Amino acid sequence: PIWKANGDWRFIFALAKQLHKTVAELCETLTVEEMIAWAAYAEIENEEYEKRQEQAQRVSALKGKRR
């Protein structure tokens, strides 16, 4: 199975949860190409989340300085 090959258990379980499937179902149906695409998507989502968090912290810091 692909999740054993790349060792990224946490990602596989998170994807299975998001898709409302079992890990076994993913392993039976997901191609390597699709797994790579999902991993890239997750990385982009994470980067965007981190940028939003950093922006919110900057805004909060600026508001704190104005008081």
A tleap script that builds the chain and sets N, CA, C and O, in Angstrom:
source leaprc.protein.ff14SB
mol = sequence {
  NPRO ILE TRP LYS ALA ASN GLY ASP TRP ARG
  PHE ILE PHE ALA LEU ALA LYS GLN LEU HIE
  LYS THR VAL ALA GLU LEU CYS GLU THR LEU
  THR VAL GLU GLU MET ILE ALA TRP ALA ALA
  TYR ALA GLU ILE GLU ASN GLU GLU TYR GLU
  LYS ARG GLN GLU GLN ALA GLN ARG VAL SER
  ALA LEU LYS GLY LYS ARG CARG
}
set mol.1.N position { 0.823 -1.212 0.000 }
set mol.1.CA position { 0.000 0.000 0.000 }
set mol.1.C position { 0.860 1.266 0.000 }
set mol.1.O position { 1.976 1.279 0.518 }
set mol.2.N position { 0.326 2.302 -0.579 }
set mol.2.CA position { 1.091 3.539 -0.721 }
set mol.2.C position { 1.461 4.147 0.624 }
set mol.2.O position { 2.548 4.710 0.753 }
set mol.3.N position { 0.607 4.055 1.616 }
set mol.3.CA position { 0.917 4.687 2.898 }
set mol.3.C position { 2.079 4.005 3.590 }
set mol.3.O position { 2.763 4.630 4.399 }
set mol.4.N position { 2.316 2.744 3.293 }
set mol.4.CA position { 3.486 2.074 3.857 }
set mol.4.C position { 4.740 2.496 3.107 }
set mol.4.O position { 5.822 2.571 3.691 }
set mol.5.N position { 4.599 2.771 1.820 }
set mol.5.CA position { 5.748 3.129 0.998 }
set mol.5.C position { 6.328 4.477 1.409 }
set mol.5.O position { 7.546 4.626 1.504 }
set mol.6.N position { 5.469 5.454 1.653 }
set mol.6.CA position { 6.009 6.777 1.973 }
set mol.6.C position { 6.021 7.060 3.472 }
set mol.6.O position { 6.571 8.076 3.896 }
set mol.7.N position { 5.434 6.197 4.271 }
set mol.7.CA position { 5.513 6.332 5.716 }
set mol.7.C position { 4.737 7.486 6.315 }
set mol.7.O position { 4.915 7.794 7.493 }
set mol.8.N position { 3.890 8.128 5.549 }
set mol.8.CA position { 3.171 9.287 6.065 }
set mol.8.C position { 1.788 8.878 6.568 }
set mol.8.O position { 0.771 9.185 5.947 }
set mol.9.N position { 1.772 8.198 7.674 }
set mol.9.CA position { 0.532 7.676 8.249 }
set mol.9.C position { -0.455 8.771 8.593 }
set mol.9.O position { -1.642 8.659 8.286 }
set mol.10.N position { 0.025 9.829 9.227 }
set mol.10.CA position { -0.873 10.894 9.681 }
set mol.10.C position { -1.629 11.504 8.500 }
set mol.10.O position { -2.835 11.737 8.579 }
set mol.11.N position { -0.916 11.757 7.417 }
set mol.11.CA position { -1.564 12.325 6.231 }
set mol.11.C position { -2.624 11.387 5.681 }
set mol.11.O position { -3.723 11.825 5.339 }
set mol.12.N position { -2.308 10.108 5.592 }
set mol.12.CA position { -3.253 9.129 5.045 }
set mol.12.C position { -4.515 9.058 5.902 }
set mol.12.O position { -5.627 9.012 5.376 }
set mol.13.N position { -4.339 9.048 7.206 }
set mol.13.CA position { -5.515 8.981 8.084 }
set mol.13.C position { -6.336 10.260 8.005 }
set mol.13.O position { -7.565 10.205 8.027 }
set mol.14.N position { -5.677 11.409 7.912 }
set mol.14.CA position { -6.393 12.682 7.789 }
set mol.14.C position { -7.166 12.737 6.473 }
set mol.14.O position { -8.307 13.197 6.435 }
set mol.15.N position { -6.542 12.269 5.400 }
set mol.15.CA position { -7.214 12.254 4.103 }
set mol.15.C position { -8.410 11.310 4.132 }
set mol.15.O position { -9.482 11.647 3.630 }
set mol.16.N position { -8.232 10.147 4.710 }
set mol.16.CA position { -9.342 9.196 4.812 }
set mol.16.C position { -10.503 9.817 5.587 }
set mol.16.O position { -11.662 9.669 5.200 }
set mol.17.N position { -10.194 10.500 6.665 }
set mol.17.CA position { -11.235 11.161 7.460 }
set mol.17.C position { -11.943 12.225 6.635 }
set mol.17.O position { -13.171 12.315 6.646 }
set mol.18.N position { -11.161 13.032 5.917 }
set mol.18.CA position { -11.736 14.107 5.112 }
set mol.18.C position { -12.634 13.562 4.002 }
set mol.18.O position { -13.662 14.161 3.684 }
set mol.19.N position { -12.255 12.445 3.422 }
set mol.19.CA position { -13.018 11.854 2.320 }
set mol.19.C position { -14.092 10.877 2.794 }
set mol.19.O position { -14.810 10.292 1.983 }
set mol.20.N position { -14.196 10.706 4.106 }
set mol.20.CA position { -15.179 9.782 4.699 }
set mol.20.C position { -14.982 8.364 4.164 }
set mol.20.O position { -15.931 7.686 3.771 }
set mol.21.N position { -13.712 7.941 4.162 }
set mol.21.CA position { -13.370 6.592 3.724 }
set mol.21.C position { -12.456 5.964 4.769 }
set mol.21.O position { -11.894 6.656 5.617 }
set mol.22.N position { -12.320 4.668 4.696 }
set mol.22.CA position { -11.350 4.007 5.555 }
set mol.22.C position { -9.987 4.077 4.871 }
set mol.22.O position { -9.892 4.336 3.671 }
set mol.23.N position { -8.940 3.843 5.649 }
set mol.23.CA position { -7.602 3.794 5.074 }
set mol.23.C position { -7.520 2.661 4.052 }
set mol.23.O position { -6.890 2.809 3.004 }
set mol.24.N position { -8.145 1.552 4.353 }
set mol.24.CA position { -8.149 0.425 3.416 }
set mol.24.C position { -8.800 0.816 2.091 }
set mol.24.O position { -8.303 0.455 1.025 }
set mol.25.N position { -9.907 1.551 2.154 }
set mol.25.CA position { -10.566 1.993 0.923 }
set mol.25.C position { -9.650 2.907 0.102 }
set mol.25.O position { -9.588 2.796 -1.122 }
set mol.26.N position { -8.948 3.803 0.781 }
set mol.26.CA position { -8.018 4.677 0.065 }
set mol.26.C position { -6.913 3.869 -0.598 }
set mol.26.O position { -6.571 4.102 -1.758 }
set mol.27.N position { -6.365 2.935 0.135 }
set mol.27.CA position { -5.264 2.132 -0.397 }
set mol.27.C position { -5.697 1.316 -1.606 }
set mol.27.O position { -4.894 1.049 -2.500 }
set mol.28.N position { -6.952 0.923 -1.635 }
set mol.28.CA position { -7.463 0.133 -2.753 }
set mol.28.C position { -7.758 0.991 -3.975 }
set mol.28.O position { -7.682 0.503 -5.102 }
set mol.29.N position { -8.091 2.254 -3.771 }
set mol.29.CA position { -8.600 3.061 -4.882 }
set mol.29.C position { -7.688 4.211 -5.302 }
set mol.29.O position { -7.796 4.681 -6.435 }
set mol.30.N position { -6.806 4.674 -4.443 }
set mol.30.CA position { -5.991 5.845 -4.737 }
set mol.30.C position { -4.742 5.461 -5.524 }
set mol.30.O position { -4.010 4.548 -5.142 }
set mol.31.N position { -4.512 6.160 -6.612 }
set mol.31.CA position { -3.281 5.934 -7.366 }
set mol.31.C position { -2.155 6.753 -6.740 }
set mol.31.O position { -2.407 7.658 -5.944 }
set mol.32.N position { -0.938 6.439 -7.095 }
set mol.32.CA position { 0.213 7.197 -6.601 }
set mol.32.C position { 0.103 8.646 -7.042 }
set mol.32.O position { 0.393 9.556 -6.265 }
set mol.33.N position { -0.312 8.868 -8.277 }
set mol.33.CA position { -0.443 10.222 -8.798 }
set mol.33.C position { -1.467 11.028 -7.997 }
set mol.33.O position { -1.240 12.194 -7.672 }
set mol.34.N position { -2.591 10.391 -7.685 }
set mol.34.CA position { -3.623 11.083 -6.921 }
set mol.34.C position { -3.140 11.369 -5.502 }
set mol.34.O position { -3.436 12.429 -4.951 }
set mol.35.N position { -2.402 10.438 -4.910 }
set mol.35.CA position { -1.857 10.658 -3.576 }
set mol.35.C position { -0.912 11.856 -3.581 }
set mol.35.O position { -0.960 12.694 -2.681 }
set mol.36.N position { -0.058 11.933 -4.591 }
set mol.36.CA position { 0.875 13.054 -4.699 }
set mol.36.C position { 0.102 14.358 -4.850 }
set mol.36.O position { 0.459 15.367 -4.242 }
set mol.37.N position { -0.945 14.344 -5.649 }
set mol.37.CA position { -1.762 15.547 -5.835 }
set mol.37.C position { -2.423 15.969 -4.524 }
set mol.37.O position { -2.446 17.155 -4.193 }
set mol.38.N position { -2.959 15.005 -3.779 }
set mol.38.CA position { -3.572 15.315 -2.488 }
set mol.38.C position { -2.536 15.877 -1.509 }
set mol.38.O position { -2.829 16.806 -0.757 }
set mol.39.N position { -1.346 15.320 -1.522 }
set mol.39.CA position { -0.293 15.810 -0.636 }
set mol.39.C position { 0.091 17.243 -1.000 }
set mol.39.O position { 0.298 18.073 -0.115 }
set mol.40.N position { 0.185 17.534 -2.293 }
set mol.40.CA position { 0.497 18.896 -2.730 }
set mol.40.C position { -0.612 19.851 -2.317 }
set mol.40.O position { -0.340 20.959 -1.852 }
set mol.41.N position { -1.850 19.430 -2.482 }
set mol.41.CA position { -2.995 20.244 -2.074 }
set mol.41.C position { -2.947 20.531 -0.572 }
set mol.41.O position { -3.162 21.667 -0.148 }
set mol.42.N position { -2.670 19.522 0.212 }
set mol.42.CA position { -2.604 19.694 1.664 }
set mol.42.C position { -1.482 20.657 2.045 }
set mol.42.O position { -1.637 21.463 2.962 }
set mol.43.N position { -0.364 20.575 1.351 }
set mol.43.CA position { 0.758 21.474 1.638 }
set mol.43.C position { 0.397 22.921 1.324 }
set mol.43.O position { 0.715 23.823 2.099 }
set mol.44.N position { -0.257 23.143 0.204 }
set mol.44.CA position { -0.693 24.501 -0.161 }
set mol.44.C position { -1.694 25.023 0.857 }
set mol.44.O position { -1.595 26.169 1.295 }
set mol.45.N position { -2.649 24.198 1.233 }
set mol.45.CA position { -3.638 24.598 2.239 }
set mol.45.C position { -2.958 24.984 3.553 }
set mol.45.O position { -3.331 25.973 4.185 }
set mol.46.N position { -1.970 24.205 3.954 }
set mol.46.CA position { -1.256 24.478 5.196 }
set mol.46.C position { -0.482 25.793 5.107 }
set mol.46.O position { -0.486 26.585 6.049 }
set mol.47.N position { 0.176 26.021 3.980 }
set mol.47.CA position { 0.922 27.263 3.793 }
set mol.47.C position { -0.003 28.474 3.843 }
set mol.47.O position { 0.336 29.489 4.452 }
set mol.48.N position { -1.163 28.376 3.210 }
set mol.48.CA position { -2.131 29.476 3.229 }
set mol.48.C position { -2.661 29.711 4.642 }
set mol.48.O position { -2.844 30.857 5.052 }
set mol.49.N position { -2.905 28.645 5.378 }
set mol.49.CA position { -3.357 28.766 6.758 }
set mol.49.C position { -2.308 29.483 7.601 }
set mol.49.O position { -2.633 30.381 8.378 }
set mol.50.N position { -1.054 29.084 7.443 }
set mol.50.CA position { 0.024 29.716 8.208 }
set mol.50.C position { 0.163 31.198 7.866 }
set mol.50.O position { 0.419 32.013 8.753 }
set mol.51.N position { 0.001 31.552 6.604 }
set mol.51.CA position { 0.058 32.962 6.198 }
set mol.51.C position { -1.068 33.756 6.848 }
set mol.51.O position { -0.855 34.871 7.325 }
set mol.52.N position { -2.272 33.175 6.865 }
set mol.52.CA position { -3.408 33.859 7.508 }
set mol.52.C position { -3.161 34.036 9.000 }
set mol.52.O position { -3.485 35.080 9.565 }
set mol.53.N position { -2.591 33.020 9.637 }
set mol.53.CA position { -2.283 33.110 11.070 }
set mol.53.C position { -1.256 34.214 11.336 }
set mol.53.O position { -1.415 35.005 12.265 }
set mol.54.N position { -0.207 34.261 10.519 }
set mol.54.CA position { 0.817 35.290 10.684 }
set mol.54.C position { 0.229 36.682 10.480 }
set mol.54.O position { 0.546 37.612 11.221 }
set mol.55.N position { -0.629 36.818 9.470 }
set mol.55.CA position { -1.272 38.110 9.212 }
set mol.55.C position { -2.150 38.508 10.400 }
set mol.55.O position { -2.138 39.669 10.809 }
set mol.56.N position { -2.890 37.588 10.945 }
set mol.56.CA position { -3.755 37.878 12.085 }
set mol.56.C position { -2.917 38.290 13.293 }
set mol.56.O position { -3.310 39.183 14.044 }
set mol.57.N position { -1.775 37.652 13.484 }
set mol.57.CA position { -0.896 38.023 14.596 }
set mol.57.C position { -0.328 39.420 14.411 }
set mol.57.O position { -0.219 40.175 15.377 }
set mol.58.N position { 0.041 39.777 13.171 }
set mol.58.CA position { 0.555 41.126 12.904 }
set mol.58.C position { -0.514 42.176 13.166 }
set mol.58.O position { -0.247 43.208 13.781 }
set mol.59.N position { -1.722 41.905 12.696 }
set mol.59.CA position { -2.828 42.841 12.916 }
set mol.59.C position { -3.103 42.996 14.400 }
set mol.59.O position { -3.318 44.106 14.886 }
set mol.60.N position { -3.097 41.888 15.116 }
set mol.60.CA position { -3.331 41.929 16.555 }
set mol.60.C position { -2.244 42.712 17.272 }
set mol.60.O position { -2.530 43.473 18.195 }
set mol.61.N position { -1.004 42.530 16.852 }
set mol.61.CA position { 0.122 43.254 17.464 }
set mol.61.C position { -0.009 44.743 17.196 }
set mol.61.O position { 0.253 45.556 18.082 }
set mol.62.N position { -0.407 45.107 15.998 }
set mol.62.CA position { -0.575 46.526 15.661 }
set mol.62.C position { -1.694 47.154 16.485 }
set mol.62.O position { -1.564 48.282 16.959 }
set mol.63.N position { -2.787 46.427 16.653 }
set mol.63.CA position { -3.901 46.930 17.457 }
set mol.63.C position { -3.468 47.100 18.904 }
set mol.63.O position { -3.893 48.045 19.570 }
set mol.64.N position { -2.630 46.199 19.399 }
set mol.64.CA position { -2.135 46.287 20.764 }
set mol.64.C position { -1.239 47.494 20.978 }
set mol.64.O position { -1.245 48.079 22.062 }
set mol.65.N position { -0.481 47.875 19.982 }
set mol.65.CA position { 0.419 49.042 20.077 }
set mol.65.C position { -0.351 50.356 20.065 }
set mol.65.O position { 0.118 51.351 20.616 }
set mol.66.N position { -1.511 50.371 19.451 }
set mol.66.CA position { -2.319 51.602 19.333 }
set mol.66.C position { -3.009 51.951 20.631 }
set mol.66.O position { -3.428 53.095 20.810 }
set mol.67.N position { -3.140 51.023 21.525 }
set mol.67.CA position { -3.904 51.274 22.771 }
set mol.67.C position { -3.131 52.061 23.738 }
set mol.67.O position { -3.622 52.357 24.827 }
savepdb mol mol.pdb
quit
